[in-house]
């Protein structure tokens, strides 16, 4: 593989993996706290799936660079993480958590569907695997958004508020990485602008049917994955605490 | 090297004794998780695939597979397990015998979907106790990644389905 392409692909895989690992962590924070037992179980499952997806992307990265997933996850500081800000945000209320999950799930679905056609075979194979699991996520989070959006006055108000807050954060999912063009030209990755268009085609009518008003803006909260909110450092501190206490521990 | 006395058939046979740790009534072979067994001069290579990518039982299964194969007098360093993601594991690969065992275990077996996973979401899972279809989905997610929770209105009891994947 051409070193320029390899470099670009490495950055892309790291971004995808970092998004999933942090969303997994946030979802896992609901364990023992979800509003009903069934949802406690569901969120734990979602967290475990996202963790699995992260390990798939870190695994592909390992094949390219030899970098170790545990090292990347537990021993990088906030400034080295390449995630979007949306997955850093604290869970907020139930509506906020499910709205974030819904916006993320649909985007991931679009991305995975496109990646199944990637000319980089390991990526296409992994996408086919992950996509089947993601179908369950989309079904679950979209059912909740409909239920909350069309539910009581309070559930509607909270869901609309979550959407208003999250919308510009969600748009960061479609900000291309600096070297994306080379990967798109080589049919390794889908074009981010096209992905965003497909995502809008799904989420706009759906959110409307759920009785929600989508903010007008198409401006993302940030354009670089090096910019983080104040919430990332404390999240990492908790996530990495045990591993850092004994870096050589064998599990 | 003792490995010369080993046949692929014998390896498949011992693999069939390794159970899925989360569903101890079916083997990793019956679940369709073992994709290939290869022998060469001094090495047994088992190719397997995970059910869900985040399946926590994967490492346990790898360890148990190695132990089972080593019972054929093959030293552990001569056993390799390859984990592949492609083609993605499908519940369509679960054998008929295993489906019957899942049902006896109380898990509604996954419907055959031929890759059209999006469509069978509308199917109703039959109750593993009464075989009735008067059931409804309570939760797509259950006690393990591979299970969903249903309710049977006739038995008035919940049951679990092995999720189609």
mmCIF file of C-alpha atoms in Angstrom:
data_model
loop_
_atom_site.group_PDB
_atom_site.id
_atom_site.type_symbol
_atom_site.label_atom_id
_atom_site.label_comp_id
_atom_site.label_asym_id
_atom_site.label_seq_id
_atom_site.Cartn_x
_atom_site.Cartn_y
_atom_site.Cartn_z
ATOM 1 C CA UNK A 1 0.000 0.000 0.000
ATOM 2 C CA UNK A 2 1.209 3.493 -0.929
ATOM 3 C CA UNK A 3 2.465 5.243 2.226
ATOM 4 C CA UNK A 4 0.241 8.282 1.626
ATOM 5 C CA UNK A 5 -2.840 6.043 1.401
ATOM 6 C CA UNK A 6 -1.774 4.022 4.400
ATOM 7 C CA UNK A 7 -1.333 7.163 6.455
ATOM 8 C CA UNK A 8 -4.784 8.426 5.461
ATOM 9 C CA UNK A 9 -6.444 5.090 6.130
ATOM 10 C CA UNK A 10 -4.782 4.819 9.527
ATOM 11 C CA UNK A 11 -6.185 8.204 10.519
ATOM 12 C CA UNK A 12 -9.634 7.190 9.321
ATOM 13 C CA UNK A 13 -9.656 3.909 11.255
ATOM 14 C CA UNK A 14 -8.451 5.638 14.399
ATOM 15 C CA UNK A 15 -11.234 8.213 14.113
ATOM 16 C CA UNK A 16 -13.881 5.500 13.681
ATOM 17 C CA UNK A 17 -12.480 3.444 16.557
ATOM 18 C CA UNK A 18 -12.202 6.412 18.916
ATOM 19 C CA UNK A 19 -15.812 7.417 18.262
ATOM 20 C CA UNK A 20 -17.050 3.926 19.066
ATOM 21 C CA UNK A 21 -14.970 3.357 22.184
ATOM 22 C CA UNK A 22 -16.129 6.605 23.781
ATOM 23 C CA UNK A 23 -19.762 6.037 22.878
ATOM 24 C CA UNK A 24 -19.415 2.537 24.368
ATOM 25 C CA UNK A 25 -18.084 4.095 27.554
ATOM 26 C CA UNK A 26 -20.886 6.645 27.789
ATOM 27 C CA UNK A 27 -23.516 3.959 27.136
ATOM 28 C CA UNK A 28 -21.969 1.750 29.792
ATOM 29 C CA UNK A 29 -22.429 4.532 32.343
ATOM 30 C CA UNK A 30 -26.169 3.786 32.223
ATOM 31 C CA UNK A 31 -25.620 0.307 33.639
ATOM 32 C CA UNK A 32 -27.614 0.178 36.836
ATOM 33 C CA UNK A 33 -29.184 3.600 36.186
ATOM 34 C CA UNK A 34 -31.496 3.209 33.187
ATOM 35 C CA UNK A 35 -35.173 4.070 33.747
ATOM 36 C CA UNK A 36 -36.343 0.452 33.465
ATOM 37 C CA UNK A 37 -34.592 -2.892 33.728
ATOM 38 C CA UNK A 38 -35.096 -3.779 30.045
ATOM 39 C CA UNK A 39 -33.394 -0.568 28.992
ATOM 40 C CA UNK A 40 -30.594 -1.094 31.444
ATOM 41 C CA UNK A 41 -29.964 -4.383 29.652
ATOM 42 C CA UNK A 42 -30.354 -2.804 26.215
ATOM 43 C CA UNK A 43 -27.875 -0.018 26.945
ATOM 44 C CA UNK A 44 -25.377 -2.526 28.302
ATOM 45 C CA UNK A 45 -25.777 -4.485 25.057
ATOM 46 C CA UNK A 46 -25.340 -1.366 22.938
ATOM 47 C CA UNK A 47 -22.216 -0.486 24.899
ATOM 48 C CA UNK A 48 -20.821 -3.966 24.391
ATOM 49 C CA UNK A 49 -21.570 -3.862 20.659
ATOM 50 C CA UNK A 50 -19.895 -0.471 20.230
ATOM 51 C CA UNK A 51 -16.927 -1.818 22.153
ATOM 52 C CA UNK A 52 -16.839 -4.757 19.747
ATOM 53 C CA UNK A 53 -16.968 -2.403 16.768
ATOM 54 C CA UNK A 54 -14.161 -0.305 18.230
ATOM 55 C CA UNK A 55 -12.047 -3.421 18.614
ATOM 56 C CA UNK A 56 -12.700 -4.334 14.973
ATOM 57 C CA UNK A 57 -11.454 -0.922 13.784
ATOM 58 C CA UNK A 58 -8.476 -0.927 16.184
ATOM 59 C CA UNK A 59 -7.754 -4.435 14.895
ATOM 60 C CA UNK A 60 -7.603 -3.229 11.275
ATOM 61 C CA UNK A 61 -5.364 -0.405 12.427
ATOM 62 C CA UNK A 62 -3.096 -2.933 14.129
ATOM 63 C CA UNK A 63 -2.748 -4.829 10.848
ATOM 64 C CA UNK A 64 -1.580 -1.643 9.153
ATOM 65 C CA UNK A 65 0.698 -0.132 11.793
ATOM 66 C CA UNK A 66 1.243 -2.749 14.493
ATOM 67 C CA UNK A 67 -0.193 -0.407 17.133
ATOM 68 C CA UNK A 68 -1.870 -2.138 20.044
ATOM 69 C CA UNK A 69 -5.521 -1.414 20.860
ATOM 70 C CA UNK A 70 -5.044 -1.467 24.628
ATOM 71 C CA UNK A 71 -2.131 0.906 24.346
ATOM 72 C CA UNK A 72 -4.143 3.278 22.162
ATOM 73 C CA UNK A 73 -7.227 3.219 24.350
ATOM 74 C CA UNK A 74 -5.716 3.351 27.797
ATOM 75 C CA UNK A 75 -2.493 5.280 27.381
ATOM 76 C CA UNK A 76 -3.321 8.176 25.091
ATOM 77 C CA UNK A 77 -4.233 11.535 26.568
ATOM 78 C CA UNK A 78 -7.203 13.603 25.468
ATOM 79 C CA UNK A 79 -5.088 15.625 23.034
ATOM 80 C CA UNK A 80 -4.245 12.460 21.067
ATOM 81 C CA UNK A 81 -7.819 11.201 20.773
ATOM 82 C CA UNK A 82 -9.454 11.710 17.347
ATOM 83 C CA UNK A 83 -13.127 11.386 18.237
ATOM 84 C CA UNK A 84 -15.963 13.747 17.472
ATOM 85 C CA UNK A 85 -17.187 15.853 20.385
ATOM 86 C CA UNK A 86 -20.687 14.341 20.376
ATOM 87 C CA UNK A 87 -19.507 11.102 21.980
ATOM 88 C CA UNK A 88 -17.700 12.962 24.767
ATOM 89 C CA UNK A 89 -20.786 14.740 26.017
ATOM 90 C CA UNK A 90 -22.191 13.566 29.338
ATOM 91 C CA UNK A 91 -25.264 11.354 29.027
ATOM 92 C CA UNK A 92 -27.738 13.991 30.173
ATOM 93 C CA UNK A 93 -31.272 12.631 30.391
ATOM 94 C CA UNK A 94 -32.732 9.575 28.687
ATOM 95 C CA UNK A 95 -33.887 11.573 25.672
ATOM 96 C CA UNK A 96 -30.424 13.037 25.180
ATOM 97 C CA UNK A 97 -28.750 9.617 25.329
ATOM 98 C CA UNK A 98 -31.191 8.065 22.864
ATOM 99 C CA UNK A 99 -31.087 11.029 20.483
ATOM 100 C CA UNK A 100 -27.296 10.847 20.364
ATOM 101 C CA UNK A 101 -27.509 7.099 19.817
ATOM 102 C CA UNK A 102 -30.065 7.493 17.026
ATOM 103 C CA UNK A 103 -28.121 10.194 15.156
ATOM 104 C CA UNK A 104 -24.936 8.146 15.488
ATOM 105 C CA UNK A 105 -26.530 4.790 14.589
ATOM 106 C CA UNK A 106 -28.054 6.023 11.352
ATOM 107 C CA UNK A 107 -24.764 7.615 10.297
ATOM 108 C CA UNK A 108 -22.888 4.450 11.145
ATOM 109 C CA UNK A 109 -25.392 2.427 9.151
ATOM 110 C CA UNK A 110 -24.858 4.659 6.115
ATOM 111 C CA UNK A 111 -21.091 4.479 6.487
ATOM 112 C CA UNK A 112 -21.032 0.695 6.907
ATOM 113 C CA UNK A 113 -23.302 0.144 3.927
ATOM 114 C CA UNK A 114 -20.920 2.215 1.796
ATOM 115 C CA UNK A 115 -17.810 0.588 3.276
ATOM 116 C CA UNK A 116 -19.041 -2.847 2.225
ATOM 117 C CA UNK A 117 -18.053 -1.724 -1.287
ATOM 118 C CA UNK A 118 -14.593 -0.532 -0.227
ATOM 119 C CA UNK A 119 -11.693 -1.662 -2.396
ATOM 120 C CA UNK A 120 -9.725 -2.238 0.803
ATOM 121 C CA UNK A 121 -10.952 -5.748 1.384
ATOM 122 C CA UNK A 122 -10.367 -6.067 5.160
ATOM 123 C CA UNK A 123 -12.453 -2.928 5.667
ATOM 124 C CA UNK A 124 -15.251 -4.176 3.412
ATOM 125 C CA UNK A 125 -15.330 -7.533 5.232
ATOM 126 C CA UNK A 126 -15.414 -5.913 8.660
ATOM 127 C CA UNK A 127 -18.168 -3.513 7.587
ATOM 128 C CA UNK A 128 -20.349 -6.424 6.446
ATOM 129 C CA UNK A 129 -19.974 -8.005 9.871
ATOM 130 C CA UNK A 130 -20.600 -4.884 11.918
ATOM 131 C CA UNK A 131 -23.556 -3.769 9.799
ATOM 132 C CA UNK A 132 -25.701 -6.733 10.827
ATOM 133 C CA UNK A 133 -25.311 -5.779 14.461
ATOM 134 C CA UNK A 134 -25.967 -2.139 13.736
ATOM 135 C CA UNK A 135 -29.401 -2.998 12.325
ATOM 136 C CA UNK A 136 -30.499 -3.796 15.868
ATOM 137 C CA UNK A 137 -29.179 -0.478 17.131
ATOM 138 C CA UNK A 138 -31.033 1.554 14.549
ATOM 139 C CA UNK A 139 -34.229 -0.332 15.244
ATOM 140 C CA UNK A 140 -33.918 0.252 18.972
ATOM 141 C CA UNK A 141 -32.909 3.906 18.990
ATOM 142 C CA UNK A 142 -35.406 4.913 16.299
ATOM 143 C CA UNK A 143 -38.252 3.195 18.196
ATOM 144 C CA UNK A 144 -37.333 5.237 21.266
ATOM 145 C CA UNK A 145 -37.128 8.532 19.410
ATOM 146 C CA UNK A 146 -40.588 7.953 17.948
ATOM 147 C CA UNK A 147 -41.943 6.973 21.366
ATOM 148 C CA UNK A 148 -40.399 9.978 23.104
ATOM 149 C CA UNK A 149 -41.151 12.471 20.359
ATOM 150 C CA UNK A 150 -44.815 11.486 20.163
ATOM 151 C CA UNK A 151 -45.191 10.658 23.840
ATOM 152 C CA UNK A 152 -46.070 13.052 26.625
ATOM 153 C CA UNK A 153 -45.546 16.766 26.582
ATOM 154 C CA UNK A 154 -42.531 16.327 28.806
ATOM 155 C CA UNK A 155 -40.924 13.563 26.722
ATOM 156 C CA UNK A 156 -41.470 15.646 23.591
ATOM 157 C CA UNK A 157 -39.949 18.739 25.163
ATOM 158 C CA UNK A 158 -36.885 16.862 26.379
ATOM 159 C CA UNK A 159 -36.385 15.111 23.035
ATOM 160 C CA UNK A 160 -36.682 18.364 21.088
ATOM 161 C CA UNK A 161 -34.204 19.990 23.445
ATOM 162 C CA UNK A 162 -31.786 17.091 22.967
ATOM 163 C CA UNK A 163 -32.090 17.382 19.192
ATOM 164 C CA UNK A 164 -31.451 21.127 19.298
ATOM 165 C CA UNK A 165 -28.319 20.627 21.348
ATOM 166 C CA UNK A 166 -26.999 17.587 19.509
ATOM 167 C CA UNK A 167 -27.644 18.620 15.909
ATOM 168 C CA UNK A 168 -24.452 20.660 15.329
ATOM 169 C CA UNK A 169 -22.473 17.997 17.166
ATOM 170 C CA UNK A 170 -23.917 15.295 14.918
ATOM 171 C CA UNK A 171 -22.908 17.231 11.816
ATOM 172 C CA UNK A 172 -19.268 16.814 12.828
ATOM 173 C CA UNK A 173 -19.645 13.136 11.849
ATOM 174 C CA UNK A 174 -19.454 14.270 8.229
ATOM 175 C CA UNK A 175 -16.476 16.601 8.386
ATOM 176 C CA UNK A 176 -13.899 14.921 6.139
ATOM 177 C CA UNK A 177 -10.488 14.125 7.553
ATOM 178 C CA UNK A 178 -7.660 16.084 5.904
ATOM 179 C CA UNK A 179 -6.583 13.172 3.672
ATOM 180 C CA UNK A 180 -10.012 11.798 2.822
ATOM 181 C CA UNK A 181 -9.856 12.752 -0.859
ATOM 182 C CA UNK A 182 -7.078 10.270 -1.594
ATOM 183 C CA UNK A 183 -9.068 7.445 -0.017
ATOM 184 C CA UNK A 184 -12.234 8.403 -1.860
ATOM 185 C CA UNK A 185 -10.318 8.576 -5.149
ATOM 186 C CA UNK A 186 -9.048 5.044 -4.531
ATOM 187 C CA UNK A 187 -12.546 3.729 -3.698
ATOM 188 C CA UNK A 188 -11.484 2.903 -0.152
ATOM 189 C CA UNK A 189 -13.884 5.275 1.584
ATOM 190 C CA UNK A 190 -17.200 6.883 0.719
ATOM 191 C CA UNK A 191 -17.284 10.645 0.254
ATOM 192 C CA UNK A 192 -18.360 12.372 3.499
ATOM 193 C CA UNK A 193 -20.583 14.878 1.729
ATOM 194 C CA UNK A 194 -22.478 12.027 0.077
ATOM 195 C CA UNK A 195 -22.818 10.248 3.394
ATOM 196 C CA UNK A 196 -24.230 13.359 4.969
ATOM 197 C CA UNK A 197 -26.761 13.699 2.150
ATOM 198 C CA UNK A 198 -27.892 10.091 2.613
ATOM 199 C CA UNK A 199 -28.077 10.572 6.371
ATOM 200 C CA UNK A 200 -30.202 13.701 5.992
ATOM 201 C CA UNK A 201 -32.507 11.804 3.627
ATOM 202 C CA UNK A 202 -33.231 9.359 6.437
ATOM 203 C CA UNK A 203 -33.174 11.440 9.607
ATOM 204 C CA UNK A 204 -35.057 14.529 8.379
ATOM 205 C CA UNK A 205 -38.332 12.760 7.457
ATOM 206 C CA UNK A 206 -38.026 10.413 10.420
ATOM 207 C CA UNK A 207 -37.545 13.177 12.985
ATOM 208 C CA UNK A 208 -40.387 15.097 11.394
ATOM 209 C CA UNK A 209 -42.673 12.075 11.743
ATOM 210 C CA UNK A 210 -41.625 11.846 15.380
ATOM 211 C CA UNK A 211 -43.068 15.333 15.805
ATOM 212 C CA UNK A 212 -39.690 17.028 16.067
ATOM 213 C CA UNK A 213 -38.332 20.131 14.444
ATOM 214 C CA UNK A 214 -34.841 19.858 13.036
ATOM 215 C CA UNK A 215 -32.595 22.924 13.467
ATOM 216 C CA UNK A 216 -31.885 24.806 10.235
ATOM 217 C CA UNK A 217 -28.126 24.869 10.491
ATOM 218 C CA UNK A 218 -25.743 22.618 8.608
ATOM 219 C CA UNK A 219 -22.682 24.004 10.380
ATOM 220 C CA UNK A 220 -20.866 21.443 12.524
ATOM 221 C CA UNK A 221 -19.799 22.291 16.055
ATOM 222 C CA UNK A 222 -16.132 21.706 15.161
ATOM 223 C CA UNK A 223 -14.191 20.997 12.009
ATOM 224 C CA UNK A 224 -11.199 19.265 13.525
ATOM 225 C CA UNK A 225 -11.042 16.088 15.546
ATOM 226 C CA UNK A 226 -8.205 17.648 17.512
ATOM 227 C CA UNK A 227 -10.665 20.044 19.149
ATOM 228 C CA UNK A 228 -12.260 18.553 22.231
ATOM 229 C CA UNK A 229 -14.757 19.673 24.819
ATOM 230 C CA UNK A 230 -13.978 19.938 28.523
ATOM 231 C CA UNK A 231 -15.708 16.584 29.024
ATOM 232 C CA UNK A 232 -13.129 14.344 27.350
ATOM 233 C CA UNK A 233 -10.330 14.548 29.914
ATOM 234 C CA UNK A 234 -12.501 13.507 32.902
ATOM 235 C CA UNK A 235 -14.051 10.713 30.822
ATOM 236 C CA UNK A 236 -10.601 9.349 29.941
ATOM 237 C CA UNK A 237 -9.419 9.694 33.487
ATOM 238 C CA UNK A 238 -12.154 7.340 34.591
ATOM 239 C CA UNK A 239 -11.861 4.975 31.633
ATOM 240 C CA UNK A 240 -8.074 4.676 31.887
ATOM 241 C CA UNK A 241 -7.648 4.765 35.644
ATOM 242 C CA UNK A 242 -7.347 1.049 36.298
ATOM 243 C CA UNK A 243 -5.096 0.297 33.326
ATOM 244 C CA UNK A 244 -2.738 3.124 34.226
ATOM 245 C CA UNK A 245 -2.361 1.993 37.813
ATOM 246 C CA UNK A 246 -0.549 -1.111 36.649
ATOM 247 C CA UNK A 247 0.466 -0.738 32.989
ATOM 248 C CA UNK A 248 2.170 -4.130 32.784
ATOM 249 C CA UNK A 249 -0.701 -6.125 34.284
ATOM 250 C CA UNK A 250 -1.634 -9.366 32.559
ATOM 251 C CA UNK A 251 -5.372 -10.009 32.278
ATOM 252 C CA UNK B 1 5.881 -35.604 15.427
ATOM 253 C CA UNK B 2 2.658 -37.054 16.784
ATOM 254 C CA UNK B 3 0.606 -34.786 14.591
ATOM 255 C CA UNK B 4 0.952 -37.234 11.716
ATOM 256 C CA UNK B 5 -1.487 -39.556 13.446
ATOM 257 C CA UNK B 6 -4.132 -36.845 13.514
ATOM 258 C CA UNK B 7 -6.798 -36.492 10.838
ATOM 259 C CA UNK B 8 -9.051 -33.557 10.106
ATOM 260 C CA UNK B 9 -11.961 -35.734 11.081
ATOM 261 C CA UNK B 10 -10.522 -36.288 14.547
ATOM 262 C CA UNK B 11 -10.025 -32.562 15.010
ATOM 263 C CA UNK B 12 -13.622 -31.853 13.975
ATOM 264 C CA UNK B 13 -14.714 -34.541 16.389
ATOM 265 C CA UNK B 14 -12.979 -32.953 19.398
ATOM 266 C CA UNK B 15 -14.141 -29.499 18.358
ATOM 267 C CA UNK B 16 -17.689 -30.794 18.571
ATOM 268 C CA UNK B 17 -17.125 -31.295 22.308
ATOM 269 C CA UNK B 18 -16.400 -27.582 22.828
ATOM 270 C CA UNK B 19 -19.605 -25.870 23.917
ATOM 271 C CA UNK B 20 -20.654 -22.303 23.411
ATOM 272 C CA UNK B 21 -19.968 -20.891 26.913
ATOM 273 C CA UNK B 22 -23.144 -18.789 26.836
ATOM 274 C CA UNK B 23 -25.344 -21.639 25.532
ATOM 275 C CA UNK B 24 -23.822 -24.795 26.969
ATOM 276 C CA UNK B 25 -26.120 -27.164 25.058
ATOM 277 C CA UNK B 26 -24.652 -26.549 21.605
ATOM 278 C CA UNK B 27 -21.106 -26.944 20.306
ATOM 279 C CA UNK B 28 -19.023 -24.446 18.418
ATOM 280 C CA UNK B 29 -19.272 -26.749 15.392
ATOM 281 C CA UNK B 30 -23.079 -26.929 15.540
ATOM 282 C CA UNK B 31 -23.205 -23.141 15.830
ATOM 283 C CA UNK B 32 -21.273 -22.823 12.580
ATOM 284 C CA UNK B 33 -18.420 -20.981 14.285
ATOM 285 C CA UNK B 34 -15.687 -23.283 12.963
ATOM 286 C CA UNK B 35 -15.003 -22.385 9.351
ATOM 287 C CA UNK B 36 -12.042 -24.643 8.549
ATOM 288 C CA UNK B 37 -9.582 -27.146 9.947
ATOM 289 C CA UNK B 38 -6.211 -27.518 8.231
ATOM 290 C CA UNK B 39 -3.344 -29.859 8.977
ATOM 291 C CA UNK B 40 0.194 -29.572 7.789
ATOM 292 C CA UNK B 41 3.452 -31.207 8.901
ATOM 293 C CA UNK B 42 3.587 -29.835 12.415
ATOM 294 C CA UNK B 43 0.577 -27.626 12.833
ATOM 295 C CA UNK B 44 -3.197 -27.722 13.269
ATOM 296 C CA UNK B 45 -4.922 -24.542 12.170
ATOM 297 C CA UNK B 46 -8.511 -23.924 13.194
ATOM 298 C CA UNK B 47 -10.291 -21.034 11.517
ATOM 299 C CA UNK B 48 -13.231 -19.637 13.453
ATOM 300 C CA UNK B 49 -15.524 -16.640 13.346
ATOM 301 C CA UNK B 50 -17.222 -14.783 16.223
ATOM 302 C CA UNK B 51 -20.990 -14.529 16.534
ATOM 303 C CA UNK B 52 -21.095 -10.852 17.493
ATOM 304 C CA UNK B 53 -17.955 -8.751 17.092
ATOM 305 C CA UNK B 54 -18.109 -7.834 20.780
ATOM 306 C CA UNK B 55 -18.780 -11.403 21.922
ATOM 307 C CA UNK B 56 -17.061 -11.759 25.302
ATOM 308 C CA UNK B 57 -17.039 -15.563 24.959
ATOM 309 C CA UNK B 58 -14.590 -15.464 22.050
ATOM 310 C CA UNK B 59 -11.459 -15.696 24.166
ATOM 311 C CA UNK B 60 -12.893 -18.459 26.317
ATOM 312 C CA UNK B 61 -13.832 -20.407 23.198
ATOM 313 C CA UNK B 62 -10.342 -19.999 21.748
ATOM 314 C CA UNK B 63 -8.823 -21.307 24.945
ATOM 315 C CA UNK B 64 -11.210 -24.254 25.099
ATOM 316 C CA UNK B 65 -10.620 -25.084 21.447
ATOM 317 C CA UNK B 66 -6.874 -25.194 22.045
ATOM 318 C CA UNK B 67 -7.342 -27.416 25.082
ATOM 319 C CA UNK B 68 -9.640 -29.762 23.165
ATOM 320 C CA UNK B 69 -7.273 -30.067 20.201
ATOM 321 C CA UNK B 70 -4.291 -30.558 22.479
ATOM 322 C CA UNK B 71 -6.040 -33.657 23.859
ATOM 323 C CA UNK B 72 -5.106 -35.283 20.524
ATOM 324 C CA UNK B 73 -1.490 -35.159 21.735
ATOM 325 C CA UNK B 74 -0.743 -31.986 19.868
ATOM 326 C CA UNK B 75 1.392 -29.555 21.874
ATOM 327 C CA UNK B 76 -0.211 -26.132 22.351
ATOM 328 C CA UNK B 77 2.476 -24.245 20.382
ATOM 329 C CA UNK B 78 1.493 -26.313 17.328
ATOM 330 C CA UNK B 79 -2.130 -25.214 17.423
ATOM 331 C CA UNK B 80 -3.120 -21.991 15.708
ATOM 332 C CA UNK B 81 -6.528 -20.379 15.831
ATOM 333 C CA UNK B 82 -7.349 -17.851 13.145
ATOM 334 C CA UNK B 83 -10.261 -15.556 13.837
ATOM 335 C CA UNK B 84 -11.861 -14.256 10.648
ATOM 336 C CA UNK B 85 -14.718 -11.796 10.218
ATOM 337 C CA UNK B 86 -15.578 -12.746 6.663
ATOM 338 C CA UNK B 87 -17.932 -14.084 5.598
ATOM 339 C CA UNK B 88 -19.865 -12.658 8.562
ATOM 340 C CA UNK B 89 -21.341 -15.325 10.811
ATOM 341 C CA UNK B 90 -25.007 -15.939 10.260
ATOM 342 C CA UNK B 91 -27.567 -17.734 12.404
ATOM 343 C CA UNK B 92 -28.546 -19.477 9.153
ATOM 344 C CA UNK B 93 -25.432 -21.626 9.730
ATOM 345 C CA UNK B 94 -26.776 -23.141 12.952
ATOM 346 C CA UNK B 95 -27.526 -26.800 12.261
ATOM 347 C CA UNK B 96 -31.029 -28.298 12.521
ATOM 348 C CA UNK B 97 -29.937 -30.456 15.465
ATOM 349 C CA UNK B 98 -28.631 -27.393 17.259
ATOM 350 C CA UNK B 99 -31.889 -25.522 16.618
ATOM 351 C CA UNK B 100 -33.771 -28.328 18.363
ATOM 352 C CA UNK B 101 -31.320 -28.146 21.273
ATOM 353 C CA UNK B 102 -31.728 -24.378 21.533
ATOM 354 C CA UNK B 103 -35.473 -24.823 21.702
ATOM 355 C CA UNK B 104 -35.199 -27.508 24.397
ATOM 356 C CA UNK B 105 -32.927 -25.097 26.283
ATOM 357 C CA UNK B 106 -35.756 -22.542 26.202
ATOM 358 C CA UNK B 107 -34.426 -20.337 23.420
ATOM 359 C CA UNK B 108 -36.627 -19.732 20.408
ATOM 360 C CA UNK B 109 -34.377 -20.631 17.433
ATOM 361 C CA UNK B 110 -33.607 -17.823 14.970
ATOM 362 C CA UNK B 111 -35.638 -17.817 11.755
ATOM 363 C CA UNK B 112 -33.801 -18.495 8.481
ATOM 364 C CA UNK B 113 -33.363 -15.189 6.659
ATOM 365 C CA UNK B 114 -31.061 -15.827 3.715
ATOM 366 C CA UNK B 115 -29.225 -12.569 4.354
ATOM 367 C CA UNK B 116 -32.386 -10.433 4.344
ATOM 368 C CA UNK B 117 -32.080 -9.500 7.982
ATOM 369 C CA UNK B 118 -33.995 -6.230 7.657
ATOM 370 C CA UNK B 119 -37.140 -8.038 6.563
ATOM 371 C CA UNK B 120 -37.410 -10.767 9.181
ATOM 372 C CA UNK B 121 -37.526 -8.129 11.896
ATOM 373 C CA UNK B 122 -41.257 -8.196 11.269
ATOM 374 C CA UNK B 123 -41.522 -11.927 11.999
ATOM 375 C CA UNK B 124 -42.996 -13.230 15.211
ATOM 376 C CA UNK B 125 -40.847 -15.540 17.301
ATOM 377 C CA UNK B 126 -42.701 -18.744 18.229
ATOM 378 C CA UNK B 127 -42.805 -19.581 21.924
ATOM 379 C CA UNK B 128 -40.335 -22.403 22.683
ATOM 380 C CA UNK B 129 -42.727 -23.854 25.245
ATOM 381 C CA UNK B 130 -46.106 -23.937 23.491
ATOM 382 C CA UNK B 131 -45.010 -23.297 19.871
ATOM 383 C CA UNK B 132 -47.676 -20.602 19.749
ATOM 384 C CA UNK B 133 -47.354 -17.374 17.803
ATOM 385 C CA UNK B 134 -49.294 -15.202 20.220
ATOM 386 C CA UNK B 135 -46.085 -13.497 21.277
ATOM 387 C CA UNK B 136 -44.604 -10.031 21.230
ATOM 388 C CA UNK B 137 -41.143 -8.549 21.326
ATOM 389 C CA UNK B 138 -40.288 -6.977 24.668
ATOM 390 C CA UNK B 139 -36.667 -6.064 24.035
ATOM 391 C CA UNK B 140 -34.273 -6.562 21.132
ATOM 392 C CA UNK B 141 -31.530 -6.911 23.705
ATOM 393 C CA UNK B 142 -31.279 -9.604 26.322
ATOM 394 C CA UNK B 143 -28.911 -11.113 28.863
ATOM 395 C CA UNK B 144 -26.306 -11.783 26.148
ATOM 396 C CA UNK B 145 -25.621 -10.017 22.845
ATOM 397 C CA UNK B 146 -27.221 -12.876 20.914
ATOM 398 C CA UNK B 147 -30.587 -12.934 22.688
ATOM 399 C CA UNK B 148 -33.808 -10.934 22.517
ATOM 400 C CA UNK B 149 -36.650 -11.021 25.041
ATOM 401 C CA UNK B 150 -40.203 -11.923 24.013
ATOM 402 C CA UNK B 151 -43.430 -12.523 25.872
ATOM 403 C CA UNK B 152 -45.863 -15.358 25.221
ATOM 404 C CA UNK B 153 -49.436 -14.207 25.827
ATOM 405 C CA UNK B 154 -50.730 -17.791 26.024
ATOM 406 C CA UNK B 155 -48.168 -19.060 28.550
ATOM 407 C CA UNK B 156 -48.131 -15.603 30.154
ATOM 408 C CA UNK B 157 -44.389 -15.897 30.528
ATOM 409 C CA UNK B 158 -41.388 -14.230 28.951
ATOM 410 C CA UNK B 159 -38.957 -16.210 26.823
ATOM 411 C CA UNK B 160 -35.733 -15.555 24.966
ATOM 412 C CA UNK B 161 -35.074 -15.786 21.276
ATOM 413 C CA UNK B 162 -31.692 -16.433 19.723
ATOM 414 C CA UNK B 163 -31.516 -13.279 17.612
ATOM 415 C CA UNK B 164 -31.288 -13.711 13.864
ATOM 416 C CA UNK B 165 -27.981 -12.352 12.621
#
